[in-house]
């Protein structure tokens, strides 16, 4: 959490003061409009980091003036950012209970944020549910509720609130709703209910037709029912649309390929990975080298060269394969495109920045850098 620099806040207070003074002067009452002495005393406390005293004085002013609520909101969020959530809660609760109708919702929303940052999710939930009935804060409240349910992994509730969002937002986030349904399908699979999982996945595909996650789950269902051929096709299709899944999918494909005679499987994998045209030859070579089991790494240079990787990067792939895996296992096989988080395991939703579909194999980036270095040398 960052701290709002006290000087910045002080500057805001000075500006508010000046604006009040100018307005007063324009109305010809310059001599009678004066900022109360308390204002300067409060400012002095703020500049010198005496937040308790400042809060006390501004609270008193707010009661006396009746229109200094903005100062209270600023103080409240300052306390929240400093991690003094109890104080923020006290300020916002008072504003909600004593403020006029216009202030009540704004204060309630600030209070929900306080509860959220204090980890009091049930209280945040309750306040946001109430706010969802308001006109001004409805969408923001629903949006925050979805976020809370996502964090809690309560996918059924997240999906329910998602359907209350405005239609354009639902269209924009259709893929996220599809992920909720995939999460529910995974839970059904864990409970052994393949039929329900299948229904949920069909629903997911009504939100997003091209969904590699649904392909993978359907492949698992097919595998379970003994349909190896069907499973293989679904896995390969997932790779085509999302080459970043290679490290997750290739081991499953190779295991299935041992059951179905197909000597050309590595070539087939390479072709699928290049299908969407976004994977460079070096990325392909390095990805294959990292994803295939050690006994097959020796085959990678031949496959990569056949698929258009330069001889250099293809040969490098073989020698790098083991090294890449080892580095990957230590520092993280995956990296988030949005926030740069490294992780050993795969996530559909980044645990740090909460973006969906943002993880990619770290070798993608390394290969990109090597391509850049090769071009500039
Ligand atoms: Zn992230």
Short mmCIF file of C-alpha atoms and ligand atoms in Angstrom, two decimals:
data_model
loop_
_atom_site.label_atom_id
_atom_site.label_comp_id
_atom_site.label_asym_id
_atom_site.label_seq_id
_atom_site.Cartn_x
_atom_site.Cartn_y
_atom_site.Cartn_z
CA UNK A 1 0.00 0.00 0.00
CA UNK A 2 1.30 3.46 -0.77
CA UNK A 3 0.91 6.45 1.44
CA UNK A 4 -0.57 9.67 0.20
CA UNK A 5 2.14 12.27 0.76
CA UNK A 6 0.90 14.61 3.49
CA UNK A 7 2.17 17.59 1.50
CA UNK A 8 -0.03 16.63 -1.43
CA UNK A 9 -3.04 16.52 0.84
CA UNK A 10 -2.03 19.81 2.41
CA UNK A 11 -1.84 21.36 -1.07
CA UNK A 12 -5.37 20.17 -1.78
CA UNK A 13 -6.57 21.80 1.42
CA UNK A 14 -4.84 25.07 0.51
CA UNK A 15 -6.51 25.02 -2.91
CA UNK A 16 -9.92 24.44 -1.38
CA UNK A 17 -9.26 27.34 0.97
CA UNK A 18 -8.18 29.64 -1.86
CA UNK A 19 -11.21 28.69 -3.96
CA UNK A 20 -13.48 29.57 -1.05
CA UNK A 21 -11.70 32.89 -0.64
CA UNK A 22 -12.01 33.75 -4.36
CA UNK A 23 -15.69 32.86 -4.42
CA UNK A 24 -16.23 35.04 -1.40
CA UNK A 25 -14.39 37.95 -3.03
CA UNK A 26 -16.35 37.64 -6.27
CA UNK A 27 -19.51 38.03 -4.28
CA UNK A 28 -18.13 41.20 -2.77
CA UNK A 29 -17.80 39.80 0.70
CA UNK A 30 -14.03 39.51 0.83
CA UNK A 31 -13.84 41.26 4.13
CA UNK A 32 -16.34 39.04 5.85
CA UNK A 33 -15.35 35.62 4.37
CA UNK A 34 -12.48 34.18 6.36
CA UNK A 35 -11.36 30.63 6.73
CA UNK A 36 -11.88 29.57 10.31
CA UNK A 37 -8.79 29.56 12.48
CA UNK A 38 -9.30 25.82 13.01
CA UNK A 39 -8.64 25.30 9.31
CA UNK A 40 -5.07 26.57 9.66
CA UNK A 41 -4.50 24.66 12.87
CA UNK A 42 -5.76 21.47 11.20
CA UNK A 43 -3.51 22.13 8.24
CA UNK A 44 -0.52 22.53 10.53
CA UNK A 45 -1.28 19.18 12.17
CA UNK A 46 -1.55 17.52 8.76
CA UNK A 47 1.75 18.91 7.47
CA UNK A 48 3.47 17.71 10.61
CA UNK A 49 1.99 14.20 10.42
CA UNK A 50 -0.22 14.67 13.48
CA UNK A 51 -3.16 12.96 11.83
CA UNK A 52 -5.12 12.32 15.05
CA UNK A 53 -5.24 16.01 15.91
CA UNK A 54 -6.03 16.99 12.34
CA UNK A 55 -8.87 14.46 12.21
CA UNK A 56 -10.30 15.78 15.47
CA UNK A 57 -10.26 19.39 14.30
CA UNK A 58 -11.68 18.72 10.86
CA UNK A 59 -14.41 16.54 12.35
CA UNK A 60 -15.39 19.43 14.62
CA UNK A 61 -15.36 21.83 11.66
CA UNK A 62 -17.51 19.49 9.64
CA UNK A 63 -20.11 19.44 12.39
CA UNK A 64 -20.03 23.21 12.68
CA UNK A 65 -19.98 24.04 8.97
CA UNK A 66 -22.21 21.26 7.70
CA UNK A 67 -20.55 21.46 4.27
CA UNK A 68 -17.07 20.17 4.99
CA UNK A 69 -17.93 16.56 4.19
CA UNK A 70 -15.35 16.46 1.41
CA UNK A 71 -12.62 17.11 3.96
CA UNK A 72 -13.97 14.16 5.93
CA UNK A 73 -13.93 11.90 2.87
CA UNK A 74 -10.36 12.95 2.10
CA UNK A 75 -9.32 12.17 5.67
CA UNK A 76 -11.18 8.87 5.60
CA UNK A 77 -9.41 7.66 2.48
CA UNK A 78 -6.10 8.95 3.84
CA UNK A 79 -6.57 6.77 6.93
CA UNK A 80 -7.55 3.77 4.81
CA UNK A 81 -4.43 4.12 2.68
CA UNK A 82 -2.29 4.41 5.78
CA UNK A 83 -3.79 1.14 7.00
CA UNK A 84 -5.66 2.82 9.87
CA UNK A 85 -8.92 1.27 8.78
CA UNK A 86 -10.66 1.63 12.16
CA UNK A 87 -10.41 5.40 11.85
CA UNK A 88 -11.61 5.37 8.24
CA UNK A 89 -14.58 3.23 9.30
CA UNK A 90 -15.42 5.64 12.13
CA UNK A 91 -15.38 8.67 9.81
CA UNK A 92 -17.40 7.03 7.03
CA UNK A 93 -19.92 5.50 9.43
CA UNK A 94 -20.54 8.92 10.95
CA UNK A 95 -20.98 10.48 7.50
CA UNK A 96 -23.39 7.73 6.49
CA UNK A 97 -25.47 8.01 9.64
CA UNK A 98 -25.49 11.80 9.97
CA UNK A 99 -25.03 13.06 6.42
CA UNK A 100 -27.88 14.03 4.11
CA UNK A 101 -29.39 11.76 1.48
CA UNK A 102 -26.77 12.72 -1.13
CA UNK A 103 -23.89 11.85 1.15
CA UNK A 104 -25.28 8.62 2.51
CA UNK A 105 -24.56 6.45 -0.52
CA UNK A 106 -21.13 7.94 -1.09
CA UNK A 107 -20.25 7.30 2.55
CA UNK A 108 -21.65 3.77 2.37
CA UNK A 109 -19.46 3.02 -0.64
CA UNK A 110 -16.37 4.38 1.12
CA UNK A 111 -17.32 2.22 4.10
CA UNK A 112 -17.50 -0.86 1.87
CA UNK A 113 -13.97 -0.12 0.65
CA UNK A 114 -12.84 0.22 4.29
CA UNK A 115 -14.35 -3.17 5.16
CA UNK A 116 -12.76 -4.70 2.08
CA UNK A 117 -9.29 -3.46 2.96
CA UNK A 118 -9.81 -4.62 6.55
CA UNK A 119 -10.67 -8.08 5.22
CA UNK A 120 -14.21 -7.86 6.67
CA UNK A 121 -15.72 -9.26 3.48
CA UNK A 122 -19.12 -10.20 4.89
CA UNK A 123 -19.70 -6.62 6.02
CA UNK A 124 -18.42 -5.20 2.72
CA UNK A 125 -20.79 -7.60 0.96
CA UNK A 126 -23.78 -6.45 3.00
CA UNK A 127 -23.10 -2.74 2.38
CA UNK A 128 -22.55 -3.31 -1.35
CA UNK A 129 -25.74 -5.37 -1.65
CA UNK A 130 -27.67 -2.46 -0.12
CA UNK A 131 -25.93 -0.01 -2.44
CA UNK A 132 -26.88 -2.10 -5.47
CA UNK A 133 -30.39 -0.74 -4.93
CA UNK A 134 -29.19 2.84 -5.29
CA UNK A 135 -29.17 4.59 -8.64
CA UNK A 136 -25.80 6.31 -8.58
CA UNK A 137 -23.72 3.50 -7.10
CA UNK A 138 -25.49 0.45 -8.50
CA UNK A 139 -22.93 -0.51 -11.14
CA UNK A 140 -19.90 0.26 -9.02
CA UNK A 141 -21.37 -1.74 -6.15
CA UNK A 142 -22.15 -4.74 -8.39
CA UNK A 143 -18.67 -4.56 -9.88
CA UNK A 144 -17.06 -4.66 -6.45
CA UNK A 145 -19.34 -7.51 -5.38
CA UNK A 146 -18.23 -9.57 -8.39
CA UNK A 147 -14.62 -8.87 -7.38
CA UNK A 148 -15.26 -10.08 -3.83
CA UNK A 149 -16.94 -13.29 -5.02
CA UNK A 150 -14.08 -13.92 -7.46
CA UNK A 151 -11.55 -13.54 -4.66
CA UNK A 152 -13.55 -15.90 -2.48
CA UNK A 153 -13.88 -18.38 -5.35
CA UNK A 154 -17.67 -18.25 -5.01
CA UNK A 155 -18.27 -18.67 -8.75
CA UNK A 156 -22.02 -19.24 -8.52
CA UNK A 157 -22.52 -15.90 -6.76
CA UNK A 158 -20.06 -14.15 -9.08
CA UNK A 159 -22.06 -15.42 -12.06
CA UNK A 160 -25.35 -14.36 -10.50
CA UNK A 161 -24.15 -10.79 -9.91
CA UNK A 162 -22.51 -10.75 -13.36
CA UNK A 163 -25.98 -11.17 -14.90
CA UNK A 164 -27.16 -8.06 -13.03
CA UNK A 165 -24.48 -5.89 -14.65
CA UNK A 166 -25.53 -3.60 -17.52
CA UNK A 167 -25.80 -5.45 -20.85
CA UNK A 168 -22.84 -3.72 -22.59
CA UNK A 169 -20.57 -4.61 -19.68
CA UNK A 170 -21.78 -8.22 -19.82
CA UNK A 171 -20.91 -8.36 -23.52
CA UNK A 172 -17.50 -6.85 -22.84
CA UNK A 173 -16.79 -9.42 -20.12
CA UNK A 174 -18.39 -12.46 -21.74
CA UNK A 175 -15.12 -14.35 -21.50
CA UNK A 176 -14.97 -13.85 -17.73
CA UNK A 177 -18.48 -15.29 -17.34
CA UNK A 178 -17.31 -18.27 -19.42
CA UNK A 179 -14.45 -18.73 -16.95
CA UNK A 180 -16.91 -18.72 -14.01
CA UNK A 181 -18.81 -21.53 -15.73
CA UNK A 182 -15.54 -23.42 -16.34
CA UNK A 183 -14.69 -23.05 -12.64
CA UNK A 184 -18.09 -24.52 -11.76
CA UNK A 185 -17.54 -27.31 -14.30
CA UNK A 186 -14.19 -28.13 -12.67
CA UNK A 187 -15.91 -28.37 -9.29
CA UNK A 188 -18.52 -30.70 -10.81
CA UNK A 189 -15.72 -32.87 -12.27
CA UNK A 190 -14.04 -33.10 -8.87
CA UNK A 191 -17.35 -34.32 -7.49
CA UNK A 192 -17.47 -36.90 -10.29
CA UNK A 193 -20.46 -35.32 -12.00
CA UNK A 194 -19.36 -35.33 -15.65
CA UNK A 195 -22.87 -34.72 -16.88
CA UNK A 196 -23.30 -31.49 -14.96
CA UNK A 197 -19.79 -30.45 -16.00
CA UNK A 198 -20.74 -31.00 -19.64
CA UNK A 199 -23.88 -28.87 -19.26
CA UNK A 200 -21.90 -26.05 -17.63
CA UNK A 201 -19.29 -26.15 -20.40
CA UNK A 202 -21.96 -25.93 -23.09
CA UNK A 203 -23.27 -22.85 -21.29
CA UNK A 204 -19.74 -21.43 -21.10
CA UNK A 205 -19.42 -21.71 -24.85
CA UNK A 206 -22.59 -19.65 -25.35
CA UNK A 207 -20.67 -16.79 -23.71
CA UNK A 208 -17.43 -17.40 -25.61
CA UNK A 209 -17.30 -19.82 -28.55
CA UNK A 210 -13.50 -20.07 -28.75
CA UNK A 211 -12.55 -21.13 -25.25
CA UNK A 212 -9.44 -23.34 -24.83
CA UNK A 213 -10.22 -23.90 -21.17
CA UNK A 214 -13.53 -25.51 -22.10
CA UNK A 215 -11.70 -27.65 -24.70
CA UNK A 216 -9.31 -28.92 -22.02
CA UNK A 217 -12.13 -29.75 -19.61
CA UNK A 218 -14.11 -31.49 -22.35
CA UNK A 219 -10.95 -33.42 -23.24
CA UNK A 220 -10.70 -34.58 -19.62
CA UNK A 221 -14.32 -35.72 -19.71
CA UNK A 222 -13.68 -37.55 -22.99
CA UNK A 223 -10.57 -39.21 -21.53
CA UNK A 224 -12.57 -40.37 -18.53
CA UNK A 225 -15.19 -41.96 -20.75
CA UNK A 226 -12.48 -43.78 -22.74
CA UNK A 227 -12.69 -41.60 -25.86
CA UNK A 228 -8.93 -41.05 -26.35
CA UNK A 229 -9.29 -39.91 -29.96
CA UNK A 230 -11.87 -37.26 -29.06
CA UNK A 231 -9.74 -36.08 -26.13
CA UNK A 232 -6.67 -35.75 -28.34
CA UNK A 233 -8.51 -33.60 -30.88
CA UNK A 234 -9.84 -31.31 -28.16
CA UNK A 235 -6.38 -30.86 -26.61
CA UNK A 236 -4.87 -30.05 -30.00
CA UNK A 237 -7.63 -27.55 -30.69
CA UNK A 238 -6.90 -25.83 -27.36
CA UNK A 239 -3.23 -25.52 -28.36
CA UNK A 240 -4.18 -24.01 -31.68
CA UNK A 241 -6.15 -21.18 -30.13
CA UNK A 242 -3.87 -20.73 -27.14
CA UNK A 243 -0.21 -21.81 -27.61
CA UNK A 244 0.57 -20.50 -24.11
CA UNK A 245 -1.11 -23.65 -22.77
CA UNK A 246 1.65 -25.84 -24.26
CA UNK A 247 3.30 -26.72 -20.95
CA UNK A 248 -0.04 -27.80 -19.51
CA UNK A 249 -1.40 -29.59 -22.56
CA UNK A 250 1.60 -31.24 -24.27
CA UNK A 251 2.26 -33.81 -21.50
CA UNK A 252 -1.41 -34.89 -21.69
CA UNK A 253 -1.21 -35.09 -25.49
CA UNK A 254 1.96 -37.17 -25.43
CA UNK A 255 0.44 -39.52 -22.86
CA UNK A 256 -2.57 -40.02 -25.12
CA UNK A 257 -0.34 -40.35 -28.20
CA UNK A 258 1.30 -43.36 -26.58
CA UNK A 259 -2.13 -45.02 -26.66
CA UNK A 260 -2.90 -43.92 -30.21
CA UNK A 261 -0.13 -44.82 -32.67
CA UNK A 262 0.99 -41.53 -34.23
CA UNK A 263 4.72 -41.26 -34.98
CA UNK A 264 4.35 -37.73 -36.21
CA UNK A 265 2.99 -36.29 -32.96
CA UNK A 266 5.78 -33.74 -32.29
CA UNK A 267 5.40 -32.35 -35.80
CA UNK A 268 1.66 -32.17 -35.31
CA UNK A 269 2.15 -30.29 -32.02
CA UNK A 270 4.51 -27.84 -33.71
CA UNK A 271 2.03 -27.18 -36.51
CA UNK A 272 -0.80 -26.55 -34.03
CA UNK A 273 1.34 -24.19 -31.93
CA UNK A 274 2.16 -22.10 -34.99
CA UNK A 275 -1.41 -22.13 -36.25
CA UNK A 276 -2.45 -18.70 -34.94
CA UNK A 277 0.68 -17.10 -36.38
CA UNK A 278 1.73 -15.36 -33.17
CA UNK A 279 4.48 -17.78 -32.12
CA UNK A 280 7.96 -17.03 -33.52
CA UNK A 281 10.22 -19.92 -34.63
CA UNK A 282 12.47 -19.47 -31.62
CA UNK A 283 9.49 -19.38 -29.24
CA UNK A 284 8.23 -22.58 -30.83
CA UNK A 285 11.60 -24.33 -30.49
CA UNK A 286 12.06 -23.28 -26.87
CA UNK A 287 8.46 -24.03 -25.94
CA UNK A 288 8.69 -27.57 -27.34
CA UNK A 289 12.05 -28.09 -25.65
CA UNK A 290 10.55 -27.10 -22.29
CA UNK A 291 7.29 -28.99 -22.68
CA UNK A 292 8.41 -32.41 -23.93
CA UNK A 293 9.83 -35.07 -21.59
CA UNK A 294 13.66 -35.31 -21.47
CA UNK A 295 13.82 -38.44 -23.63
CA UNK A 296 12.16 -36.58 -26.52
CA UNK A 297 14.10 -33.30 -26.31
CA UNK A 298 16.67 -34.62 -28.81
CA UNK A 299 13.91 -34.72 -31.45
CA UNK A 300 13.03 -31.05 -31.01
CA UNK A 301 15.72 -29.46 -33.27
CA UNK A 302 14.64 -31.58 -36.25
CA UNK A 303 10.97 -30.76 -35.72
CA UNK A 304 11.66 -27.06 -35.13
CA UNK A 305 13.89 -26.79 -38.22
CA UNK A 306 11.24 -28.51 -40.33
CA UNK A 307 8.69 -25.96 -39.11
CA UNK A 308 10.88 -23.02 -40.08
CA UNK A 309 12.92 -22.30 -36.98
CA UNK A 310 16.42 -21.17 -37.93
CA UNK A 311 19.10 -23.85 -37.54
CA UNK A 312 20.67 -21.83 -34.72
CA UNK A 313 17.58 -21.52 -32.57
CA UNK A 314 16.54 -25.12 -33.32
CA UNK A 315 19.91 -26.48 -32.19
CA UNK A 316 19.93 -24.13 -29.20
CA UNK A 317 16.56 -25.49 -28.18
CA UNK A 318 17.92 -28.96 -27.60
CA UNK A 319 20.83 -27.85 -25.43
CA UNK A 320 18.68 -25.25 -23.71
CA UNK A 321 15.72 -27.55 -23.07
CA UNK A 322 16.91 -29.04 -19.80
CA UNK A 323 18.33 -25.73 -18.64
CA UNK A 324 15.12 -23.87 -19.46
CA UNK A 325 13.05 -26.38 -17.52
CA UNK A 326 15.36 -26.17 -14.54
CA UNK A 327 15.36 -22.35 -14.53
CA UNK A 328 11.62 -22.43 -15.06
CA UNK A 329 11.00 -24.77 -12.17
CA UNK A 330 13.06 -22.57 -9.87
CA UNK A 331 11.96 -19.10 -10.93
CA UNK A 332 8.52 -19.88 -12.33
CA UNK A 333 7.48 -21.57 -15.53
CA UNK A 334 4.88 -18.88 -16.12
CA UNK A 335 4.77 -15.12 -16.12
CA UNK A 336 1.79 -12.76 -16.02
CA UNK A 337 1.69 -10.42 -19.04
CA UNK A 338 -0.12 -7.78 -17.00
CA UNK A 339 1.85 -7.55 -13.75
CA UNK A 340 4.96 -9.68 -14.35
CA UNK A 341 4.23 -12.18 -11.55
CA UNK A 342 6.31 -15.35 -11.86
CA UNK A 343 4.69 -18.61 -10.86
CA UNK A 344 5.56 -22.28 -10.99
CA UNK A 345 1.94 -23.35 -11.44
CA UNK A 346 -0.65 -22.35 -14.01
CA UNK A 347 -3.46 -19.91 -13.22
CA UNK A 348 -6.39 -18.85 -15.37
CA UNK A 349 -6.69 -15.75 -13.20
CA UNK A 350 -3.50 -14.09 -12.01
CA UNK A 351 -3.40 -14.32 -8.19
CA UNK A 352 -1.69 -10.94 -7.97
CA UNK A 353 -3.37 -8.58 -10.46
CA UNK A 354 -6.51 -10.73 -10.92
CA UNK A 355 -6.40 -10.51 -14.74
CA UNK A 356 -7.86 -13.48 -16.62
CA UNK A 357 -5.90 -15.34 -19.32
CA UNK A 358 -2.78 -13.28 -18.62
CA UNK A 359 -0.32 -16.09 -17.80
CA UNK A 360 2.12 -17.29 -20.45
CA UNK A 361 5.14 -19.59 -20.38
CA UNK A 362 8.19 -17.61 -19.28
CA UNK A 363 10.15 -19.06 -22.23
CA UNK A 364 7.98 -16.91 -24.53
CA UNK A 365 9.58 -13.78 -23.06
CA UNK A 366 13.08 -15.27 -22.97
CA UNK A 367 12.83 -16.27 -26.62
CA UNK A 368 11.54 -12.79 -27.47
CA UNK A 369 14.56 -11.25 -25.77
CA UNK A 370 16.91 -13.62 -27.58
CA UNK A 371 15.23 -12.69 -30.89
CA UNK A 372 15.73 -9.01 -30.06
CA UNK A 373 19.40 -9.59 -29.17
CA UNK A 374 19.94 -11.58 -32.37
CA UNK A 375 18.43 -8.79 -34.46
CA UNK A 376 20.48 -6.00 -32.86
CA UNK A 377 23.82 -7.88 -33.04
ZN1 LIG B 1 -0.86 -10.47 -12.98
#
